[in-house]
Structures are given as structure tokens and as C-alpha cells.
Coordinates of C-alpha atoms and ligand atoms in Angstrom, one line a residue:
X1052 CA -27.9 -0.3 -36.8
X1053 CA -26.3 2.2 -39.5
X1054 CA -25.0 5.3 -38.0
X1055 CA -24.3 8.4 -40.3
X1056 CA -23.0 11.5 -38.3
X1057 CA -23.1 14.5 -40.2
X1058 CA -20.5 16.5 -39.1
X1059 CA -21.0 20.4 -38.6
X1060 CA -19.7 21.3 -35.4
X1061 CA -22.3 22.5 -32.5
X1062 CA -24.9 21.8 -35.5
X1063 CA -23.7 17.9 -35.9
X1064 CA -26.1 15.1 -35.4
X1065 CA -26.7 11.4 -35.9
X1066 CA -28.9 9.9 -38.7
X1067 CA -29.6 6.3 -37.5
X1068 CA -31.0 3.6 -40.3
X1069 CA -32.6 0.6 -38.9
X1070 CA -35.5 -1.6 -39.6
X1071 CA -38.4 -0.9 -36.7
X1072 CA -37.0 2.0 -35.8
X1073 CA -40.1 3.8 -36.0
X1074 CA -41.3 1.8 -32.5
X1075 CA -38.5 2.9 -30.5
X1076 CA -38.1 6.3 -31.9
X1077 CA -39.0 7.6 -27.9
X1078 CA -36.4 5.5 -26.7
X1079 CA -33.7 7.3 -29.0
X1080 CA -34.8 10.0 -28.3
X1081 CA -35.0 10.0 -24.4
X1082 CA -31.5 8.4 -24.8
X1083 CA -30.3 11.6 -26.6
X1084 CA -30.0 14.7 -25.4
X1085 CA -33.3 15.8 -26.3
X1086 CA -35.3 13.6 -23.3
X1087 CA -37.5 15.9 -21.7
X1088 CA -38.4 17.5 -24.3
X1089 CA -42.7 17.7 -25.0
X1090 CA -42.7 16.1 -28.9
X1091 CA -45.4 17.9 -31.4
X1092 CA -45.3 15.2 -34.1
X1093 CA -46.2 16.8 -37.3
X1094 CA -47.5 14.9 -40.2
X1095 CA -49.6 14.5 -43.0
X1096 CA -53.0 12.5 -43.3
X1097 CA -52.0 9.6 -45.3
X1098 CA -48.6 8.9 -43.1
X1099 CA -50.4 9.8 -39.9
X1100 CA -53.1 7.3 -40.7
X1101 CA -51.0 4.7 -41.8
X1102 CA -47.8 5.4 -39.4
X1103 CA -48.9 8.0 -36.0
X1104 CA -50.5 5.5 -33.7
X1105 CA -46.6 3.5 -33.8
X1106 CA -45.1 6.4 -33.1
X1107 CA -47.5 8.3 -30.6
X1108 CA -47.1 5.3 -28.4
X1109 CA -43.5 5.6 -28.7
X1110 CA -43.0 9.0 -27.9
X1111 CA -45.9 8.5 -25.2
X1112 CA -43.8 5.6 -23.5
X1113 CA -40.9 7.6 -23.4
X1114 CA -42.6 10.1 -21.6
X1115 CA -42.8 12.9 -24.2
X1116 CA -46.3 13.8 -23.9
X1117 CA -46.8 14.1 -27.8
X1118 CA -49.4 16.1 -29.5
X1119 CA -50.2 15.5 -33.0
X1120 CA -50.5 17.9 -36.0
X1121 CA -51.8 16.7 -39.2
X1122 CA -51.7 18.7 -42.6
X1123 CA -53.3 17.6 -45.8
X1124 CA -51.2 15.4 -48.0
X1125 CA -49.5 17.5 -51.2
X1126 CA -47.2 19.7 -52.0
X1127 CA -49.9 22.9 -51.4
X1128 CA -48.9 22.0 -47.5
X1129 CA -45.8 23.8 -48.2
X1130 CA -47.3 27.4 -47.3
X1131 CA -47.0 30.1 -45.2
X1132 CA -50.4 30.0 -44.1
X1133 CA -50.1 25.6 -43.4
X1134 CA -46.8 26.7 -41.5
X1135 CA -48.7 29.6 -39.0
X1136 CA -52.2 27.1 -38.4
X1137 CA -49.6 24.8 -37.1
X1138 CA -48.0 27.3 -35.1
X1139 CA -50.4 28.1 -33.7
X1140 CA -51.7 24.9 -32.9
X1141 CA -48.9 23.7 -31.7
X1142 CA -49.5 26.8 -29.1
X1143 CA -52.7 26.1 -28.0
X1144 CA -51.4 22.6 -27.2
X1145 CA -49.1 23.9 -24.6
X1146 CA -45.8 24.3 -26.7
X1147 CA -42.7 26.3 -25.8
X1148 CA -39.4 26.6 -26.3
X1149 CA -39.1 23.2 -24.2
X1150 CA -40.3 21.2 -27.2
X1151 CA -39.1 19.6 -30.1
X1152 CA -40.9 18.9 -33.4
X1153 CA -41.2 15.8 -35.0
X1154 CA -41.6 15.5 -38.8
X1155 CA -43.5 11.8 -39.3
X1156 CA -43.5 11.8 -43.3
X1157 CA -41.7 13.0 -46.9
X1158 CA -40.3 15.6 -47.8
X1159 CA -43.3 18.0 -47.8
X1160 CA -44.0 16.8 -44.3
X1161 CA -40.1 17.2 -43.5
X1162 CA -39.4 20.9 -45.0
X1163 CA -42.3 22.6 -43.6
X1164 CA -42.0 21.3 -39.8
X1165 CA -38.3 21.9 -40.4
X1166 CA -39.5 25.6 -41.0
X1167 CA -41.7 25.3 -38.2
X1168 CA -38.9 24.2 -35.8
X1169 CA -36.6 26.7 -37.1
X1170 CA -39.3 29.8 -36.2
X1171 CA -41.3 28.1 -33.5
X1172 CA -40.2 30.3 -30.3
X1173 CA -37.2 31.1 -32.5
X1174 CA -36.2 27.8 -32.5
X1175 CA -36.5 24.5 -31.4
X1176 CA -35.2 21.2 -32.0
X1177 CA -36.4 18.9 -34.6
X1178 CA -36.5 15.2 -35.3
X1179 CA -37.0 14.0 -38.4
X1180 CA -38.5 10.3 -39.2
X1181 CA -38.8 10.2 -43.1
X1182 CA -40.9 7.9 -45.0
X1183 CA -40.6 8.5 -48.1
X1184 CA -37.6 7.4 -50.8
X1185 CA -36.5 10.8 -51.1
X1186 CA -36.7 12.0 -47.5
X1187 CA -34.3 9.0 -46.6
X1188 CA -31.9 9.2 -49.1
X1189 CA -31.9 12.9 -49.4
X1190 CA -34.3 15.9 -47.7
X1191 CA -34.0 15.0 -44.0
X1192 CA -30.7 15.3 -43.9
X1193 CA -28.9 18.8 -44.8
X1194 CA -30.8 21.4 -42.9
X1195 CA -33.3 22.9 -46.3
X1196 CA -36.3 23.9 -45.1
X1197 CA -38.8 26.3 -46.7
X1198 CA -42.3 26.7 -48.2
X1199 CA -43.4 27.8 -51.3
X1200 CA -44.7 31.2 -52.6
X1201 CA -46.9 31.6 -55.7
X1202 CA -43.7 33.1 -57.5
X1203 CA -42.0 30.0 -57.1
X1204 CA -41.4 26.6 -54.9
X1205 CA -38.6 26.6 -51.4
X1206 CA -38.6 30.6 -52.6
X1207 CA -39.2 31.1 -48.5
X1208 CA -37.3 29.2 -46.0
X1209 CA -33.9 28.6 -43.9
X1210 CA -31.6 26.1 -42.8
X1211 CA -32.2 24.5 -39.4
X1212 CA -30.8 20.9 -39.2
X1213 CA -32.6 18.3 -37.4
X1214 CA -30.8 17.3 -33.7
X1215 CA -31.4 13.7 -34.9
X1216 CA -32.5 11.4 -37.7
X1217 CA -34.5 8.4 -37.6
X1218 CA -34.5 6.1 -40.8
X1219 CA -37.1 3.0 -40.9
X1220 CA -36.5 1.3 -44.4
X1221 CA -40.3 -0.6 -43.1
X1222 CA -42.0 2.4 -43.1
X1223 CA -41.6 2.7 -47.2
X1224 CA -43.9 -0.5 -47.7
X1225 CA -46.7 1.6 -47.5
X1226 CA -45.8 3.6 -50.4
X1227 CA -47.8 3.1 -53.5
X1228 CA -45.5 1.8 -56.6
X1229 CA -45.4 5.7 -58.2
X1230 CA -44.1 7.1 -55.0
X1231 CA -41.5 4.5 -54.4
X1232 CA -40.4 4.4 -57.6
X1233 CA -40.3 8.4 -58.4
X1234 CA -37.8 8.6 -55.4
X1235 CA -34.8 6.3 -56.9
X1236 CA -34.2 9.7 -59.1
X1237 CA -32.2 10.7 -56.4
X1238 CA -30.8 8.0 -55.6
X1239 CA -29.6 7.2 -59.0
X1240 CA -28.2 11.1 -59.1
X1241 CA -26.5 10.7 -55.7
X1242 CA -24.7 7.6 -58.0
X1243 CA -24.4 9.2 -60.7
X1244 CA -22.2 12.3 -58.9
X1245 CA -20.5 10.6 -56.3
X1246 CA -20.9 6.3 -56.5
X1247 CA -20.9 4.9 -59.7
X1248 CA -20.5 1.6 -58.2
X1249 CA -23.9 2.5 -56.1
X1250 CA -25.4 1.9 -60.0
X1251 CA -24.9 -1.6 -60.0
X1252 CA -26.5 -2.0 -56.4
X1253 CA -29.8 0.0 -57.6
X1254 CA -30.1 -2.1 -60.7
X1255 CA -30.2 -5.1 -58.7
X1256 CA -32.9 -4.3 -56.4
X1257 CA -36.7 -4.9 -57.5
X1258 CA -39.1 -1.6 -57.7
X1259 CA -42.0 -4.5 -57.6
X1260 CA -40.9 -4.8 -53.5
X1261 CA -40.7 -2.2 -51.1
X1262 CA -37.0 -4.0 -50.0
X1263 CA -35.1 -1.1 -49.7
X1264 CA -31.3 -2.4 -47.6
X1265 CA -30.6 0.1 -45.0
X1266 CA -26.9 -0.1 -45.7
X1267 CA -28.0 0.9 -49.3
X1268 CA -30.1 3.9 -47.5
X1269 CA -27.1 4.7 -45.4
X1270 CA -24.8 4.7 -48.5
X1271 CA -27.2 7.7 -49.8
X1272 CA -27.0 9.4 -46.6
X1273 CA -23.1 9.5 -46.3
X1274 CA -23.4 11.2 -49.9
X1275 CA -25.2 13.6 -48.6
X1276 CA -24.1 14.1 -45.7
X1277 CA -20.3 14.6 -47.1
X1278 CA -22.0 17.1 -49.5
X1279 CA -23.3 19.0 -46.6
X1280 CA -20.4 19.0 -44.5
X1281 CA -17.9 20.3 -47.2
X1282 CA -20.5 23.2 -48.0
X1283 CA -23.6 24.2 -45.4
X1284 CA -25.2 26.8 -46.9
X1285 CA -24.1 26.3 -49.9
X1286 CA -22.1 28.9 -51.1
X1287 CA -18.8 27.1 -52.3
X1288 CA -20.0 25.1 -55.3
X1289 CA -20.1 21.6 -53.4
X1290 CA -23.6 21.3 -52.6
X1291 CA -24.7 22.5 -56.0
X1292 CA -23.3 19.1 -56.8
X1293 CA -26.9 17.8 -55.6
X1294 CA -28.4 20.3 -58.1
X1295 CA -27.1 17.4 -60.8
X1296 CA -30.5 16.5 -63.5
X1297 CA -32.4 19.5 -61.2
X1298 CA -32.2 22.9 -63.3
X1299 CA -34.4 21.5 -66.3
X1300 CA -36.1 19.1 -64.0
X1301 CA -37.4 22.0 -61.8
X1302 CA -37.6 24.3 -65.1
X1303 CA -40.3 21.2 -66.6
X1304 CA -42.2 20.9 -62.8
X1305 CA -42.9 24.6 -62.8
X1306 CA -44.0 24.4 -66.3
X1307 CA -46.8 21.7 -65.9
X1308 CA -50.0 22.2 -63.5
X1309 CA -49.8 21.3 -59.4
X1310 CA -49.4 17.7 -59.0
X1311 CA -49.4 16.4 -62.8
X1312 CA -45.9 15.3 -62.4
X1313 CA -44.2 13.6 -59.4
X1314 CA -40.9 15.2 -58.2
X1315 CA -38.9 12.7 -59.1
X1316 CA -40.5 12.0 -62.6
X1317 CA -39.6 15.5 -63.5
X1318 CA -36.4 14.9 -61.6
X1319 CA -35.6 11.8 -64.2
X1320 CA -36.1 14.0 -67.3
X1321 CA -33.9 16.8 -65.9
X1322 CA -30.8 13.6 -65.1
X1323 CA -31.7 12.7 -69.4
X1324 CA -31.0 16.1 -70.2
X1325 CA -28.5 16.9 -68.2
X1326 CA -26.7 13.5 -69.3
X1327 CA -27.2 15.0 -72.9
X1328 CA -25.3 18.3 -72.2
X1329 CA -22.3 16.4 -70.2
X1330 CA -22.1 14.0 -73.4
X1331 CA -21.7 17.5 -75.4
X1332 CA -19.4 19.4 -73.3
X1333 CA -17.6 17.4 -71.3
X1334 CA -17.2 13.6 -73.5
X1335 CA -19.3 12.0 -71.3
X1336 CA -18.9 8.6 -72.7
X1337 CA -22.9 7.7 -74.2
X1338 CA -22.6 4.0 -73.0
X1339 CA -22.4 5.9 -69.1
X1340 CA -25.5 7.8 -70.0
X1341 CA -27.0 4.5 -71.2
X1342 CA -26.6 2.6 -67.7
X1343 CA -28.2 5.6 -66.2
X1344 CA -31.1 6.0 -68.6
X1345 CA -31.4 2.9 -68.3
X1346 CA -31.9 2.4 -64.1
X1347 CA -34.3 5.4 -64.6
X1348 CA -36.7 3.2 -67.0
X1349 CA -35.8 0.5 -64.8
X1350 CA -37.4 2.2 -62.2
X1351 CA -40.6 3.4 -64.3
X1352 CA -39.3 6.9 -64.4
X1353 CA -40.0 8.9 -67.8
X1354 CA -37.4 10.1 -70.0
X1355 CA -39.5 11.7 -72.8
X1356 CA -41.0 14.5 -72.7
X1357 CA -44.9 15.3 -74.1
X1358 CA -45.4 17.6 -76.7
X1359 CA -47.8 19.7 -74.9
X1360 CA -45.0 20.9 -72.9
X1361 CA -43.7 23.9 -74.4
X1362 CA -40.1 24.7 -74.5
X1363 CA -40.6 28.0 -74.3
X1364 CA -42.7 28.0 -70.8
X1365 CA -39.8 25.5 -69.4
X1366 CA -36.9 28.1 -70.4
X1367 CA -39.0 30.8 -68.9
X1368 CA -39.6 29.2 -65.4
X1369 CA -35.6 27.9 -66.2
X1370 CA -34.5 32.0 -66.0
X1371 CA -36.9 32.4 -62.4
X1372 CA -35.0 29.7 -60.9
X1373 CA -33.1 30.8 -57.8
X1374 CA -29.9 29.1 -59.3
X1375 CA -30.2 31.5 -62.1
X1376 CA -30.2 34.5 -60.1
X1377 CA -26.4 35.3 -60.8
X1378 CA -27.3 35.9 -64.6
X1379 CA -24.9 33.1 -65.3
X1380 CA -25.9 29.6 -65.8
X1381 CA -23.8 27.7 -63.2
X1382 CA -25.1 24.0 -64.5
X1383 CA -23.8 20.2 -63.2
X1384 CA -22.4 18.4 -65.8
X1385 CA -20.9 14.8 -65.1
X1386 CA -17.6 13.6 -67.4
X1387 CA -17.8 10.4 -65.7
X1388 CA -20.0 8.4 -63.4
X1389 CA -19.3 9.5 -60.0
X1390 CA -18.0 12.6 -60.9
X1391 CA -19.7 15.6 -61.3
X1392 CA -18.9 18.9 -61.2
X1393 CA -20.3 23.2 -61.7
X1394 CA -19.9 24.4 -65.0
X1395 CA -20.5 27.7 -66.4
X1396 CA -20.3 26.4 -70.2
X1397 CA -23.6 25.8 -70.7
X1398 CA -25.9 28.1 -72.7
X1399 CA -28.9 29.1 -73.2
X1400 CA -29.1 27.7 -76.4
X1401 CA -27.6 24.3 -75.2
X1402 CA -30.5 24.4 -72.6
X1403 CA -33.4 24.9 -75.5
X1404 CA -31.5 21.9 -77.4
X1405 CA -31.5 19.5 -74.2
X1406 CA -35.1 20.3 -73.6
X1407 CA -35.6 19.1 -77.3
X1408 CA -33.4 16.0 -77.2
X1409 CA -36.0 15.2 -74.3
X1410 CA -38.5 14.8 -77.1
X1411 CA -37.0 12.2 -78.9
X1412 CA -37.1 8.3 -78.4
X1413 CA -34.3 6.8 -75.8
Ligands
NAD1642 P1 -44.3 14.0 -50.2 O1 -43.8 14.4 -48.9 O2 -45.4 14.8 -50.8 O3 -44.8 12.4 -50.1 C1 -45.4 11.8 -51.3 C2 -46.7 11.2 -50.9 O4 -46.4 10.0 -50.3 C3 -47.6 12.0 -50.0 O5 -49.0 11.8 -50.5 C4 -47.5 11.3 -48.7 O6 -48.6 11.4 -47.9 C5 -47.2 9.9 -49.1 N1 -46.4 9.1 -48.1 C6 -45.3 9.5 -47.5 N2 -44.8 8.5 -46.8 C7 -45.6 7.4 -47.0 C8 -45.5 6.0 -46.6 N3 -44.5 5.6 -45.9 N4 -46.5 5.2 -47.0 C9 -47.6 5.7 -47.8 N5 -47.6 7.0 -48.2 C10 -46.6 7.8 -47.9 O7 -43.2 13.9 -51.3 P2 -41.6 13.6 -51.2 O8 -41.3 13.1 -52.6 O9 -41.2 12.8 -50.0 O10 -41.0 15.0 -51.0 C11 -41.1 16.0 -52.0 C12 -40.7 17.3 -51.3 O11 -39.4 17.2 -50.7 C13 -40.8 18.5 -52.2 O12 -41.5 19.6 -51.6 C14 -39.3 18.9 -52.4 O13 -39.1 20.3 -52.6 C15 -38.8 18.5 -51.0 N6 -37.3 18.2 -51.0 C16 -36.6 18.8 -50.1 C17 -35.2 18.6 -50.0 C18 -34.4 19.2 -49.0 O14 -33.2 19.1 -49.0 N7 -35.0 19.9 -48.0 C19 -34.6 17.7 -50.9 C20 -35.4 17.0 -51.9 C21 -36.8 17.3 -51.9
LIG1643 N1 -31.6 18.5 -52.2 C1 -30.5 19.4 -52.4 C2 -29.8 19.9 -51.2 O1 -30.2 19.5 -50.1 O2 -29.0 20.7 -51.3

């Protein structure tokens, strides 16, 4: 089994990466300090379906006495309202400060029981078993959670990190092709900021197969995890480093209708751009952008952007985004693979011209 400890003193915790973990996730659990604990497994539809029976039995071997607590599938489960009905729920079940949440799903599933744990009797513990690409590699580890507000998505939210971490690599070969695929964007950035040997070992693996090597998952989650440690809360420029391919990424998500674009699609366009502006300011060398384009196409990701995207509504959501709220751009440019770092050169106007480059053949 892979271990990753993330290191933050009385908030430090394991993240354990092993194939069928998912069946003895009660076992871990009891073995932790957490046995005793009643478990309200929160999840969505699809992964509860596919996923909850494994895991209720788990938990209900162990001797948790889990309830379960399923939300609709989609990012609109991010809310305040979704976060109270579960609440409140989870009340009516019989839950106190003497439980723990468990967060069965991706990241959707993952930031809003995080939320839940953090405010649920002012807090109790959480577990998180991701099942998703990007909830491995990157959002059940770090301690985000939030939901989102009309004005704007994570707008609401704290950091609560999970007590423990459960990573089943068999649990992604469920995932239709889009959703597996879409979630290499942050792997690839993790690569791209911190690994640039980690290209070479995506390029060799095959989107066709949901074979995803829990080494290479563990890999990911040291990244992050190293991130975290060396900046929490993120307020000494480290963690931004995660932000890498995410300011026009998030600017072109908030620009196109709910649920048009996955995450990581929009994710893959904000890496080209960002790619384009490092090549500009900071001599990235273009055959380093190549190799990363070209894992991106590799893994079906898009790296042009449609014309019915206006530049103009993508720099307007650009100057809501929290990152902005300084009034200075603070933007991650790469001058080589595997080592990124903030910037404050970037302008407006270079932002306008990456957004265009996205229009043009790769
Ligand atoms: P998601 O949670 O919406 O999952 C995508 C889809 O896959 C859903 O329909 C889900 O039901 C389905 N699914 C999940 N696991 C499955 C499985 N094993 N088999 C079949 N279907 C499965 O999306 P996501 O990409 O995992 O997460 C995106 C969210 O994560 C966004 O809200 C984003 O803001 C958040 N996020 C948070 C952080 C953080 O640090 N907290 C980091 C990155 C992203
Ligand atoms: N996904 C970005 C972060 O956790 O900071």
C-alpha cells in the first residue's frame, strides 16, 4: 500500500493508495483513531449506485452504523441549500458531534461534505474516498472546501482537512471515457509545475483503459501534498503554484453555460494559454509547451477554443475571480517543465492575447 502523510501538525493525516481499498475502508478506519465514530457516507447518485453497497457493508462490518446521504450528480450540488438538506438529514439520522462524514465520490461530492464536516456540530471529522481522476490526484487532499454562490463558484467555504484518505485506483473503472480523461488536466499541471519526468509516465499510459498505477496516483498526491504543507491557507505564494493553466481556465468555465464544459476541458485550455504567456515572458522553450500540448490531445482534452466564446465575457469573469481580488494579476508562469512559479508581469493585455492564441490551430 502507498502511504502519503501530509504533514500539518495536529491537522496531519494519512492518504493511503491501494487497489480494493474501498472494501476495507471500515477496517482503516476502525484501525485509526476514528473507530467509534457513527459514519454518514455522503455521496452522489451515480457513485452511490455504482460504489455505496461496497462501502455500506464496510463501514457496517466495522461497526460504524453508517447512514447514507445521496445528492444529485453535478456541479449544482455545490450549494448552500444541498449543504443544509444534508444537514439536516444527517440530524434526523441521529448525528452528533460523535460522527464522522464520509465523502464516497469527486470532487463535487468531496468539497461539499468537506463543508458539511467542517460546520456539522462545528465540526467533525471527515474521510474522504475519491473516485474520480481529479479527487485522487488533487481535491481530497489539501483541506478546500466550499460551495458555490450565483456570483461565482468555491466563493463560500473553509478549510477543514480530512482525518484520513482513502485512494482506490479500481473505483475509476466506472468512469465514462470524458470523465477519466478530463481529469489528467491536473495531473499533467502537477507535472508540468513540479515533475517533468511525471510527463513521460502519463504519456505512456492508455486513456482507452481505466489502468491508473497507484504509485503514479501517489506521485500526484506527494505534489500536493508538499504544496499544502509549505503553504495551508495559502497565503505565501506556494499553493498558488496549483493555480498553474487555472486563471483563464476558470475565466472560460464561468463564461460558458452550467455543465457545457467539463472542469478539466476548460482546465486544458487555461494550461495552452498559460504555456503561451510563459513562452512570452519567461523563454519557455516552445518544444516544452509541445510535449505538454501534446499529452493534453493525448488525453482528448481541447486546446482550441470556439468562436462563440467571446473574449470579452472570459476577461470579465477573469476580473471577478477571487485571485484577482488584489487588483494585481498574480499569474503562474512556468520557464521550465517542473518549474513554475507567481508572476506579477502579466497584463491585461497579455491575458486578451492568450485567450486569442487559444483560437488558433495547435
Ligand atoms: P464530479 O464530482 O462532478 O464528478 C464527475 C462525474 O463523475 C459525476 O457525474 C459523478 O457522479 C461521476 N463519478 C464520480 N466518480 C465516478 C466513478 N468512479 N464512476 C462513475 N462515475 C463517477 O467532478 P470532479 O471532476 O471529480 O470534481 C470537480 C469539482 O472538484 C469541482 O467542483 C471543483 O471545483 C472541485 N475541485 C476542488 C478542489 C479542492 O482542492 N477542493 C480541487 C480541484 C477541483
Ligand atoms: N486545487 C487547488 C488547491 O487545492 O489549492
Amino acid at each position: 500500500m502507498s502511504c502519503v502523510h501530509v504533514n500539518l501538525a495536529e491537522r496531519s493525516y494519512d492518504v493511503l493508495v491501494e487497489p480494493g481499498l474501498l472494501g476495507r475502508a471500515g477496517a482503516v478506519i476502525n484501525a485509526t483513531h476514528l473507530s467509534g465514530l457513527r459514519a454518514a457516507v455522503i455521496s452522489d447518485e451515480r457513485v452511490a449506485r455504482l460504489h455505496g453497497e461496497v462501502l455500506l457493508a464496510a463501514l457496517e462490518a466495522a461497526g460504524l452504523k453508517p447512514s447514507l446521504h445521496v445528492i444529485p450528480a453535478g456541479e449544482a450540488s455545490k450549494s448552500m441549500s444541498q449543504a443544509e438538506e444534508v444537514c439536516r438529514e444527517m440530524i434526523r439520522a441521529g448525528h452528533d458531534r460523535r460522527s464522522l462524514v464520509v465523502a464516497l465520490g469527486g470532487g463535487v461530492v468531496g468539497d461539499l461534505a468537506g463543508f458539511i464536516a467542517a460546520i456539522f456540530f462545528r465540526g467533525i471529522p471527515l474521510v474522504q474516498i475519491p473516485t474520480t481522476i481529479v479527487a485522487q490526484v488533487d481535491s481530497s487532499v489539501g483541506g478546500k472546501t466550499g460551495v458555490n454562490v450565483g456570483e461565482g463558484k468555491n466563493l463560500l467555504g473553509c478549510f477543514h482537512q480530512a482525518q484520513l484518505v482513502l485512494v482506490d485506483p479500481e473505483t475509476l473503472r466506472t468512469l465514462p471515457q470524458r470523465e477519466f480523461c478530463e481529469g489528467f488536466a491536473e495531473a499533467i499541471k502537477h507535472a508540468a509545475i513540479r515533475d517533468a519526468a511525471m510527463l513521460a509516465d502519463l504519456a505512456a499510459l492508455d486513456p482507452g483503459c481505466r489502468e491508473v498505477p497507484a504509485d503514479l496516483i501517489a506521485r500526484n498526491i506527494a505534489i500536493k501534498a508538499r504544496i499544502v504543507e509549505a503553504d495551508e491557507h495559502e497565503t505565501r505564494g506556494i499553493r498558488a503554484l496549483l493555480n498553474f493553466g487555472h486563471t483563464i481556465g476558470h475565466g472560460i468555465e464561468a463564461a460558458i453555460p452550467y455543465g457545457e464544459m467539463l472542469h478539466g476541458e476548460a482546465i486544458a485550455l487555461g494550461l495552452r494559454a498559460a504555456l503561451f504567456l510563459s513562452e512570452r515572458h519567461c523563454k519557455l522553450a516552445p518544444s516544452a509547451s509541445r510535449t505538454v500540448l501534446d499529452l493534453l490531445q493525448k488525453f482528448h482534452l481541447p486546446l482550441v477554443l470556439a468562436e462563440s466564446i467571446a473574449t470579452a465575457t472570459i476577461m470579465e469573469k477573469l476580473a471577478r475571480d477571487k485571485k484577482f481580488a488584489s487588483g494585481r494579476i498574480r499569474f503562474v508562469l512556468l520557464d521550465a517543465p517542473g518549474n513554475a512559479y507567481v508572476s506579477d508581469v502579466v497584463s491585461h493585455a497579455d491575458l486578451r492575447d492568450a485567450i486569442e492564441h487559444l483560437r488558433t490551430r495547435v
